[in-house]
Short mmCIF file of N, CA and C in Angstrom, two decimals:
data_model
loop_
_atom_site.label_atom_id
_atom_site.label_comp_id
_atom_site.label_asym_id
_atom_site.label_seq_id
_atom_site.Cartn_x
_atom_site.Cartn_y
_atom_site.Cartn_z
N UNK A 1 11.29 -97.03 121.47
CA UNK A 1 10.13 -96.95 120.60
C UNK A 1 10.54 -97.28 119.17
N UNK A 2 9.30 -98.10 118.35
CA UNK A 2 9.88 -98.46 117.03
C UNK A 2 9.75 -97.44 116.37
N UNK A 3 10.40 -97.03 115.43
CA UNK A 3 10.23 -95.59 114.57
C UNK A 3 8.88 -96.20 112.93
N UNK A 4 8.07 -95.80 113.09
CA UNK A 4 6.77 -95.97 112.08
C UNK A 4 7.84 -95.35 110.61
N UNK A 5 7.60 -96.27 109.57
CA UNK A 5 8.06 -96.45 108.04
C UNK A 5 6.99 -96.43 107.40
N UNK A 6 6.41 -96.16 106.33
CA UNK A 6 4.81 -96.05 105.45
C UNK A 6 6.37 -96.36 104.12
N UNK A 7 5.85 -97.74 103.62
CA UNK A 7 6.66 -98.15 102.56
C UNK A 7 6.07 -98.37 101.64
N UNK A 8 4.09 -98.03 101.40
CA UNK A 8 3.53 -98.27 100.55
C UNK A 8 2.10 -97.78 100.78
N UNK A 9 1.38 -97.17 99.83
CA UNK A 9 0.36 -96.97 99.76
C UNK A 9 -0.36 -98.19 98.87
N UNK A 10 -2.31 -97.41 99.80
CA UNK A 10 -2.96 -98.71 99.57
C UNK A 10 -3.93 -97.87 99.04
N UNK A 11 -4.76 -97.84 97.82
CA UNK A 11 -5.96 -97.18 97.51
C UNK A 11 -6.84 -97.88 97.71
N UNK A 12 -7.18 -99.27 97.60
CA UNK A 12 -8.25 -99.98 98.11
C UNK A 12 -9.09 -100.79 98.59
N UNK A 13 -8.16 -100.28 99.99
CA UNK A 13 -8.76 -101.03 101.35
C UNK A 13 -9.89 -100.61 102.25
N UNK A 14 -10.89 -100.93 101.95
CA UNK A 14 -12.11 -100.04 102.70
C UNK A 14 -12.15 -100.44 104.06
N UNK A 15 -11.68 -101.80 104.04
CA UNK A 15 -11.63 -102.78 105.47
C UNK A 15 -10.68 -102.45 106.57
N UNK A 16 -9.72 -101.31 105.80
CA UNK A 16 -8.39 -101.89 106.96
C UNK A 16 -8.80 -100.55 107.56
N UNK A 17 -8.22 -101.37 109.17
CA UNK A 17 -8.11 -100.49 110.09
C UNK A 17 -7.15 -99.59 110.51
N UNK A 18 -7.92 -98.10 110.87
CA UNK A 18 -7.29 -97.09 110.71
C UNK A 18 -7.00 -96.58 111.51
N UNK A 19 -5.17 -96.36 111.82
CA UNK A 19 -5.12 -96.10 113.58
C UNK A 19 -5.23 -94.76 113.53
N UNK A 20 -4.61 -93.53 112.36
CA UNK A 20 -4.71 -92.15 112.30
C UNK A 20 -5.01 -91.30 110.96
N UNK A 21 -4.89 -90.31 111.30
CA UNK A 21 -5.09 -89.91 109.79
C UNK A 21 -4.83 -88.66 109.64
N UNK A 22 -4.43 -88.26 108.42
CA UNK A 22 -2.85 -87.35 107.74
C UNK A 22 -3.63 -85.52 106.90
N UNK A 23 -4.45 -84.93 107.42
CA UNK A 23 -4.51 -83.46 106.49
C UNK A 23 -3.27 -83.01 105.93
N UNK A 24 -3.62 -83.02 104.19
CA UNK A 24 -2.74 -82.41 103.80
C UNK A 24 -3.03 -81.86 102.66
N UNK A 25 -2.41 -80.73 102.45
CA UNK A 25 -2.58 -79.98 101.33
C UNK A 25 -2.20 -80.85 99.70
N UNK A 26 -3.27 -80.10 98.77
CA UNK A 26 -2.85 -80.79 97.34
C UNK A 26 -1.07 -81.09 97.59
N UNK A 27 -0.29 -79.59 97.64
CA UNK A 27 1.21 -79.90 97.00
C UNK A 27 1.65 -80.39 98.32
N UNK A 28 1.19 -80.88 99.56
CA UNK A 28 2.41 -81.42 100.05
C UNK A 28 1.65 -83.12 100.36
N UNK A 29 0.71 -83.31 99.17
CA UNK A 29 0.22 -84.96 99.07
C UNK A 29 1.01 -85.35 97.77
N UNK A 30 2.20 -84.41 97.38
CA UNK A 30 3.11 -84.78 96.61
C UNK A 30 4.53 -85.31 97.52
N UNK A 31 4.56 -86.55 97.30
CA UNK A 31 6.02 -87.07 98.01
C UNK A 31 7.00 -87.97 97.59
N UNK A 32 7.98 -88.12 98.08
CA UNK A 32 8.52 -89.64 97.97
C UNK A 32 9.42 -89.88 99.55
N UNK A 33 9.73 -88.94 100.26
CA UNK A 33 10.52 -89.38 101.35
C UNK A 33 10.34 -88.30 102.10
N UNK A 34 9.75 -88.29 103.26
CA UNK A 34 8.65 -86.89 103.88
C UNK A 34 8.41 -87.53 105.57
N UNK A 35 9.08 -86.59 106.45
CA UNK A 35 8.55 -87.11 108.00
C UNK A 35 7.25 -86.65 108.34
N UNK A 36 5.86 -86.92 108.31
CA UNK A 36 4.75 -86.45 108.41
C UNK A 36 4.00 -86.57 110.05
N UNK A 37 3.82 -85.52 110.44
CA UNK A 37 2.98 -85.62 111.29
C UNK A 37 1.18 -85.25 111.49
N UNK A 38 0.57 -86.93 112.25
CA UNK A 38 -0.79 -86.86 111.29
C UNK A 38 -1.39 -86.13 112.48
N UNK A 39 -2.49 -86.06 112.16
CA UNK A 39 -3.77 -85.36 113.18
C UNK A 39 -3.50 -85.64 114.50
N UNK A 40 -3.42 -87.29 115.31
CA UNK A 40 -3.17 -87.86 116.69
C UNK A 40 -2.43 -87.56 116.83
N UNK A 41 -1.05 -86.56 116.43
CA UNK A 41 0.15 -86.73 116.80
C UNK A 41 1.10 -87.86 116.14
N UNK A 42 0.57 -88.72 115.81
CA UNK A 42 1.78 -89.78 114.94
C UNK A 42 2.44 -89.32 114.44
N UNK A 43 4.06 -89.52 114.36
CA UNK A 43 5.25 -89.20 113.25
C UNK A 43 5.65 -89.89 112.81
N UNK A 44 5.85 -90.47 111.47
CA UNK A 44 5.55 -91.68 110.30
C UNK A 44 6.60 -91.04 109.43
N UNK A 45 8.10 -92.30 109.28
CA UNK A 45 8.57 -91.60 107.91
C UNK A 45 7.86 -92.25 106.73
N UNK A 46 7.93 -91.40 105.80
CA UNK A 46 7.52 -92.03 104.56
C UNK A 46 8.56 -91.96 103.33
N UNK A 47 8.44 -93.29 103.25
CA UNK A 47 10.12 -93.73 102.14
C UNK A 47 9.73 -94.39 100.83
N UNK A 48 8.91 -93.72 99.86
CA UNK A 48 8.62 -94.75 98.64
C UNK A 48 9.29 -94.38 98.00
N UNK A 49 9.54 -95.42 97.14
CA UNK A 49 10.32 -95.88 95.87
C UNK A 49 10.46 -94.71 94.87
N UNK A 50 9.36 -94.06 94.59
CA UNK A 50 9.12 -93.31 93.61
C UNK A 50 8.68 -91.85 94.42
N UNK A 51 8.26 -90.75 93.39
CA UNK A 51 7.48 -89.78 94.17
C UNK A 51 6.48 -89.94 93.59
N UNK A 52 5.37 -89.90 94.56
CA UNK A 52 3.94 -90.68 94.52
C UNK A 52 3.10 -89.43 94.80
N UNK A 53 1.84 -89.25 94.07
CA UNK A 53 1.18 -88.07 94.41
C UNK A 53 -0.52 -88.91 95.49
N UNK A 54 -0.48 -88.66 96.50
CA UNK A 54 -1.59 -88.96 97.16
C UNK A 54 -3.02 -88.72 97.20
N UNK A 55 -4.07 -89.50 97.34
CA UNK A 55 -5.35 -88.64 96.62
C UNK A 55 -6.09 -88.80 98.65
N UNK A 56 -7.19 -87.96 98.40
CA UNK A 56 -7.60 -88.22 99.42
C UNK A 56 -8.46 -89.44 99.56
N UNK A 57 -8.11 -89.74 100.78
CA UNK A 57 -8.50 -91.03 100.87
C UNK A 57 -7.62 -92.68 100.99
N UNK A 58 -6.42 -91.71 100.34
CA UNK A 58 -5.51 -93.21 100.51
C UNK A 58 -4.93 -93.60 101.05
N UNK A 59 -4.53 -95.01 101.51
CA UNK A 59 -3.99 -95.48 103.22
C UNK A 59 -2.76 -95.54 103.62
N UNK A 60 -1.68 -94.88 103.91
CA UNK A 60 -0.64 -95.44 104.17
C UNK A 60 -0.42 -96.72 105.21
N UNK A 61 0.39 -97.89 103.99
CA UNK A 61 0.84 -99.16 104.99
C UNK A 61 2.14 -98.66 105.85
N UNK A 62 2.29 -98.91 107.17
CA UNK A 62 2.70 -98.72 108.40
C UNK A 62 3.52 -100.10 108.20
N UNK A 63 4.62 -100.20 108.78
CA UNK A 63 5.47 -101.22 108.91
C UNK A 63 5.04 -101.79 110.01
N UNK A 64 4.18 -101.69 110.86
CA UNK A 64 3.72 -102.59 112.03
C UNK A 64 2.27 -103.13 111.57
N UNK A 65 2.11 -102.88 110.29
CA UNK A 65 0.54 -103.13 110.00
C UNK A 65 -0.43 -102.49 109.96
N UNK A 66 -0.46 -101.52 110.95
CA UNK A 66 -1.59 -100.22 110.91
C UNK A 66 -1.56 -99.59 109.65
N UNK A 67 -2.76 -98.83 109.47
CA UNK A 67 -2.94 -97.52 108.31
C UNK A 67 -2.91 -96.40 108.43
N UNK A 68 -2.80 -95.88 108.25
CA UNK A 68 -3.09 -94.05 108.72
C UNK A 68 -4.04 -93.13 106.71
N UNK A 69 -4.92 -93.10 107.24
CA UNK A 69 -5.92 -92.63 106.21
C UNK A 69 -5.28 -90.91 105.65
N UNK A 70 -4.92 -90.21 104.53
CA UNK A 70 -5.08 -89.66 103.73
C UNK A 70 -6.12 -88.66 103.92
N UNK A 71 -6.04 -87.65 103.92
CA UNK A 71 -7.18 -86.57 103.88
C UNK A 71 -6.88 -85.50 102.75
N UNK A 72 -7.91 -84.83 102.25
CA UNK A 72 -7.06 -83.89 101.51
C UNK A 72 -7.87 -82.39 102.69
N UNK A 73 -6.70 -81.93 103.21
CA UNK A 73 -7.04 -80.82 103.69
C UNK A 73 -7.20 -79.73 103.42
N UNK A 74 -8.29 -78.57 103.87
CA UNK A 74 -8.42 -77.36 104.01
C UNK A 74 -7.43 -76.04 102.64
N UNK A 75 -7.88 -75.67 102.02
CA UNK A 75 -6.64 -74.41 101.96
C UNK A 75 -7.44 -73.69 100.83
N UNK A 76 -6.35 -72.48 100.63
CA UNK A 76 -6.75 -71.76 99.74
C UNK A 76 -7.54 -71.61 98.75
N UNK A 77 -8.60 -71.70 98.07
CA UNK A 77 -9.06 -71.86 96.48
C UNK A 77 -9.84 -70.43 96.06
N UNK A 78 -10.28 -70.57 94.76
CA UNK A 78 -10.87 -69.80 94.16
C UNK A 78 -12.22 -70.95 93.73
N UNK A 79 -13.46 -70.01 94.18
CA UNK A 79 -14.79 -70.72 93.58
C UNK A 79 -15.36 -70.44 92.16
N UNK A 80 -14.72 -71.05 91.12
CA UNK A 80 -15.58 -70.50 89.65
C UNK A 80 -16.28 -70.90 88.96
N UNK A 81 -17.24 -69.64 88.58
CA UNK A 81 -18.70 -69.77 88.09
C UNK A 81 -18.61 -68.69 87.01
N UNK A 82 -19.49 -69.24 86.30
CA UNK A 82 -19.71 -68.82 84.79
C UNK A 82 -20.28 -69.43 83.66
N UNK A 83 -19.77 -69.51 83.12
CA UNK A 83 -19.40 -69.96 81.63
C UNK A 83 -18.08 -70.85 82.01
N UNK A 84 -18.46 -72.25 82.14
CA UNK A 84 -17.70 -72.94 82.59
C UNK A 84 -16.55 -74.02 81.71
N UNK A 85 -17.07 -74.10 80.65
CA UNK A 85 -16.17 -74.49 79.41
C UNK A 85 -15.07 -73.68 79.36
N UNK A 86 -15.78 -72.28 78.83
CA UNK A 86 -15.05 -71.28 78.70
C UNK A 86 -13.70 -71.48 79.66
N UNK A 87 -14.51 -70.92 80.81
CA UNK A 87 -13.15 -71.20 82.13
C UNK A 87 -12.01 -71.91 82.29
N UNK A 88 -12.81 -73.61 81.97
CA UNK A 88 -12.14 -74.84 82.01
C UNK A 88 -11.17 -74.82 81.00
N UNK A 89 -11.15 -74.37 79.50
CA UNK A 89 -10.57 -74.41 78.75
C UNK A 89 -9.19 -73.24 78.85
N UNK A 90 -9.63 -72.29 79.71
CA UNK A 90 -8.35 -70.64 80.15
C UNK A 90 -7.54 -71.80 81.17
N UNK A 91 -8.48 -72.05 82.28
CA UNK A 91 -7.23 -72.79 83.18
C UNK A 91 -6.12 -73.86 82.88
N UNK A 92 -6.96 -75.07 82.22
CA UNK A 92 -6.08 -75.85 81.53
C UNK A 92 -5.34 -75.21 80.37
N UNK A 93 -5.23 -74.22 79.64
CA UNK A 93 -4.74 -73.54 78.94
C UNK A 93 -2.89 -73.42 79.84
N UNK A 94 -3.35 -72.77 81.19
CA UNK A 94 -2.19 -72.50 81.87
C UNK A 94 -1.62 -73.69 82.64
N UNK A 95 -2.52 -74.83 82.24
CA UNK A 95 -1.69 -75.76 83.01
C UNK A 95 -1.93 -76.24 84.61
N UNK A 96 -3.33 -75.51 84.95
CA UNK A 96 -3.47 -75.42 86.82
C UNK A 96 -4.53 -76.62 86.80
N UNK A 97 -3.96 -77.02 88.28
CA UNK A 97 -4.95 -77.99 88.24
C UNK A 97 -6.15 -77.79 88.88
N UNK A 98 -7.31 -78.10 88.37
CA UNK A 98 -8.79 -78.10 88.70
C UNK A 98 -9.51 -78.66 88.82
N UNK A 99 -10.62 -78.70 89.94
CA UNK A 99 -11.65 -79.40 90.16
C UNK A 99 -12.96 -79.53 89.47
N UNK A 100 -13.73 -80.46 89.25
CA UNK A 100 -14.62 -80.05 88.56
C UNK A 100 -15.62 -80.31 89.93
N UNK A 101 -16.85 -79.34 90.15
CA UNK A 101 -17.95 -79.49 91.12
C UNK A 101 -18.62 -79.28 90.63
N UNK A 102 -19.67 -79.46 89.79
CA UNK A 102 -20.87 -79.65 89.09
C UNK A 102 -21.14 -78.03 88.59
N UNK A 103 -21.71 -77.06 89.60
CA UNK A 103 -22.02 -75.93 88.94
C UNK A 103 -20.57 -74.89 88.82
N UNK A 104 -19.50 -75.42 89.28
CA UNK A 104 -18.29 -74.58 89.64
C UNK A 104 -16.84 -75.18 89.32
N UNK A 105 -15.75 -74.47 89.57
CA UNK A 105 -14.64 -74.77 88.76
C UNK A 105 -13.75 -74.52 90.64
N UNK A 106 -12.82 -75.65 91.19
CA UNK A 106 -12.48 -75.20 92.10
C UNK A 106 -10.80 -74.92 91.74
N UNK A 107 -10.05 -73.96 91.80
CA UNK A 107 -8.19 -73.60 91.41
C UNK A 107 -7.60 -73.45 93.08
N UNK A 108 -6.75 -73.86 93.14
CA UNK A 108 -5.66 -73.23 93.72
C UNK A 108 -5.48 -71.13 93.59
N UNK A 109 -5.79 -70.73 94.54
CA UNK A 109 -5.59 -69.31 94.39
C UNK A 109 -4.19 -68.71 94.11
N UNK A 110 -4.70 -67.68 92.86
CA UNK A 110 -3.68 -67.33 92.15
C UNK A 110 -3.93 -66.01 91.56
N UNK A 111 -3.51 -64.78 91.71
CA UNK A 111 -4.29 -63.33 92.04
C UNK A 111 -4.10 -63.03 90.19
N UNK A 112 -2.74 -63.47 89.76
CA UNK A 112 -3.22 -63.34 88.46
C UNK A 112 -4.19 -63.85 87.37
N UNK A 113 -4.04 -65.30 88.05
CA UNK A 113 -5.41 -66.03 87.55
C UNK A 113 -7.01 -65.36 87.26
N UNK A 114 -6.35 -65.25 89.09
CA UNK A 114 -8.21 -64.72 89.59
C UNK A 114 -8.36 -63.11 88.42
N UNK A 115 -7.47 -62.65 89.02
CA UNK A 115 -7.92 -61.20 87.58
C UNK A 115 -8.06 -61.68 86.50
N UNK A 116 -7.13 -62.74 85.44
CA UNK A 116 -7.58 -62.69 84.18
C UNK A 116 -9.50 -63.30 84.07
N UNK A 117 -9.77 -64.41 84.72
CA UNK A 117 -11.04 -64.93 85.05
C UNK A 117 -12.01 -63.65 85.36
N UNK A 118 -11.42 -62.81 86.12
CA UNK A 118 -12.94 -62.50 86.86
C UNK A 118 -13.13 -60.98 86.07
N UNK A 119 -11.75 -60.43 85.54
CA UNK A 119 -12.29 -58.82 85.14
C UNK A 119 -12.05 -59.31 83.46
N UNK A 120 -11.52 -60.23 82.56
CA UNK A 120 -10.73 -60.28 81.67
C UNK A 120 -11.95 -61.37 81.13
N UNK A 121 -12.77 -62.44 81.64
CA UNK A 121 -13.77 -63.51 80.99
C UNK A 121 -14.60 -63.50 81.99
N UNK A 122 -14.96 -62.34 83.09
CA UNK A 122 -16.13 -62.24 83.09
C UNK A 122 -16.91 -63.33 84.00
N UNK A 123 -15.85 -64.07 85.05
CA UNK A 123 -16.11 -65.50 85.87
C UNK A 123 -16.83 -64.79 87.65
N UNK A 124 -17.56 -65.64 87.50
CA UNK A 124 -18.02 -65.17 88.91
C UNK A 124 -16.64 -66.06 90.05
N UNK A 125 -15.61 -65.41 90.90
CA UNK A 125 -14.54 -65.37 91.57
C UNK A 125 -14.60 -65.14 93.06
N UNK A 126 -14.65 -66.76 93.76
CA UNK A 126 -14.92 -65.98 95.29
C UNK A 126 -13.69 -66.82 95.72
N UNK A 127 -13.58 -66.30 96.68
CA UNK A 127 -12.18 -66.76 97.98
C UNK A 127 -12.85 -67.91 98.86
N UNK A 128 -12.24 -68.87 98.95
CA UNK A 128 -12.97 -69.95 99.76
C UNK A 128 -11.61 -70.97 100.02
N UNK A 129 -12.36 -71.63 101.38
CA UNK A 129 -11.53 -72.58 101.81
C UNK A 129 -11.94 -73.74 101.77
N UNK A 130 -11.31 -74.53 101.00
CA UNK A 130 -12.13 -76.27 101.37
C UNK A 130 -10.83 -77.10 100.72
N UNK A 131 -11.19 -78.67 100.95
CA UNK A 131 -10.44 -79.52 100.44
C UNK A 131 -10.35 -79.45 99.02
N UNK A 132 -8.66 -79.15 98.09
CA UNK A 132 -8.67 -79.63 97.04
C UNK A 132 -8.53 -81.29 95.85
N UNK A 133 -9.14 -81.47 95.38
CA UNK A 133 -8.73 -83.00 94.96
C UNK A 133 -9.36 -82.86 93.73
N UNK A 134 -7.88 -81.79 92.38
CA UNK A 134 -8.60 -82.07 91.22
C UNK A 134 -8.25 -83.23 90.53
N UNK A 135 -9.16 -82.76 88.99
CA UNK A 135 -8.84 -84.22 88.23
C UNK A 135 -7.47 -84.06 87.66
N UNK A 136 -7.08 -85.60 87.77
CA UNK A 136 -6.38 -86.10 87.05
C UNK A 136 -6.11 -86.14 86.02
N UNK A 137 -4.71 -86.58 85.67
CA UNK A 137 -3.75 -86.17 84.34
C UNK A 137 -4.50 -86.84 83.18
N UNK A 138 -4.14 -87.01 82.00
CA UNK A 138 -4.91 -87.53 80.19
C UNK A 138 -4.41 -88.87 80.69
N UNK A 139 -2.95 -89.37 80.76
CA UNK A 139 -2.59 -90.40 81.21
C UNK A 139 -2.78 -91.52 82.01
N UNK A 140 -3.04 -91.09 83.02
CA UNK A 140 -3.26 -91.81 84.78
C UNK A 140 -4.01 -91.21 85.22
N UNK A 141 -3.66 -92.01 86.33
CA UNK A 141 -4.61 -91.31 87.50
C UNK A 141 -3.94 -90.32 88.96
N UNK A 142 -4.89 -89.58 89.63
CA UNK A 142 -3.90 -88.20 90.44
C UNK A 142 -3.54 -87.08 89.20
N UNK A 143 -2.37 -86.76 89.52
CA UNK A 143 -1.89 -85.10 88.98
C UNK A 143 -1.06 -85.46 87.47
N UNK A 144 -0.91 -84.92 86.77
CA UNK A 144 -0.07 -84.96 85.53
C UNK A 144 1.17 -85.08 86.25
N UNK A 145 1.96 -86.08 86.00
CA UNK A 145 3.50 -85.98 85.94
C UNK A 145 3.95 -86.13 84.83
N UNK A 146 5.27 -86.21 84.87
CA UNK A 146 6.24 -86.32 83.63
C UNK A 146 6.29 -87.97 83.37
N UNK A 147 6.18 -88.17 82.03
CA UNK A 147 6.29 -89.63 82.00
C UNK A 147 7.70 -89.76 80.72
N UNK A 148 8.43 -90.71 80.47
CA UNK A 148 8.50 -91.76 79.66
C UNK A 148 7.68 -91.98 77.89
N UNK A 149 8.64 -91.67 77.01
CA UNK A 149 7.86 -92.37 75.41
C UNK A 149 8.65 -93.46 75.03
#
């Protein structure tokens, strides 16, 4: 059997065909050299150049040509509501990354967080599970990394 290589991601191919596809949490759609196993069972190494942060949705190229689609899966969060500036401005304060959903603020769960938010500014704080995919860094695009002046 040929052993599957992903030597490159593709953000936008709407066309290509998709033999499987990959749930994964925000921190482990952080990679650069990672044996992944997707939903069908596929086991795909993945060997890029760099460490690449994955968004949902994006394709890994397959050394035989196939894709395997990107998901951002399931996990932990905190749902916040309030006074949402307010909020937005405490979290990025600490540096976490966040979603913006129109009436709500979605975090990564974090019990000190969640206390300063919910007893300390007063945030409406629920426990929930869904896909995370916040915004992106001042710089680029995906998560803040470290760059280069």
């Amino acid at each position: 059997m040929t052993q599957l290589i992903v030597h490159n991601i593709v953000t936008d191919n709407h066309s290509a065909q998709v033999f499987d596809t990959c749930a994964l949490t925000y921190d482990a759609r952080l990679m650069r050299r990672k044996v992944l196993t997707c939903d069908g069972g596929t086991a795909v190494l993945v060997d890029l150049e760099h460490t690449t942060s994955l968004n949902d949705g994006d394709l890994l190229a397959l050394n035989d040509g196939r894709f395997i689609r990107i998901k951002a899966a399931a996990e932990p969060l905190y749902r916040v509501a309030g006074d949402l500036v307010r909020m937005a401005w405490h979290i990025g304060n600490r540096h976490m990354p966040c979603q913006f959903a129109g009436d709500h603020l979605l975090i990564l769960r974090d019990p000190v967080i969640g206390h300063m938010l919910r007893d300390h500014l007063g945030a409406d704080v629920a426990e929930i599970d869904a896909p995370f995919t916040p915004e992106g860094g001042a710089y680029g695009h995906g998560r803040t990394m470290p760059h280069a002046h």
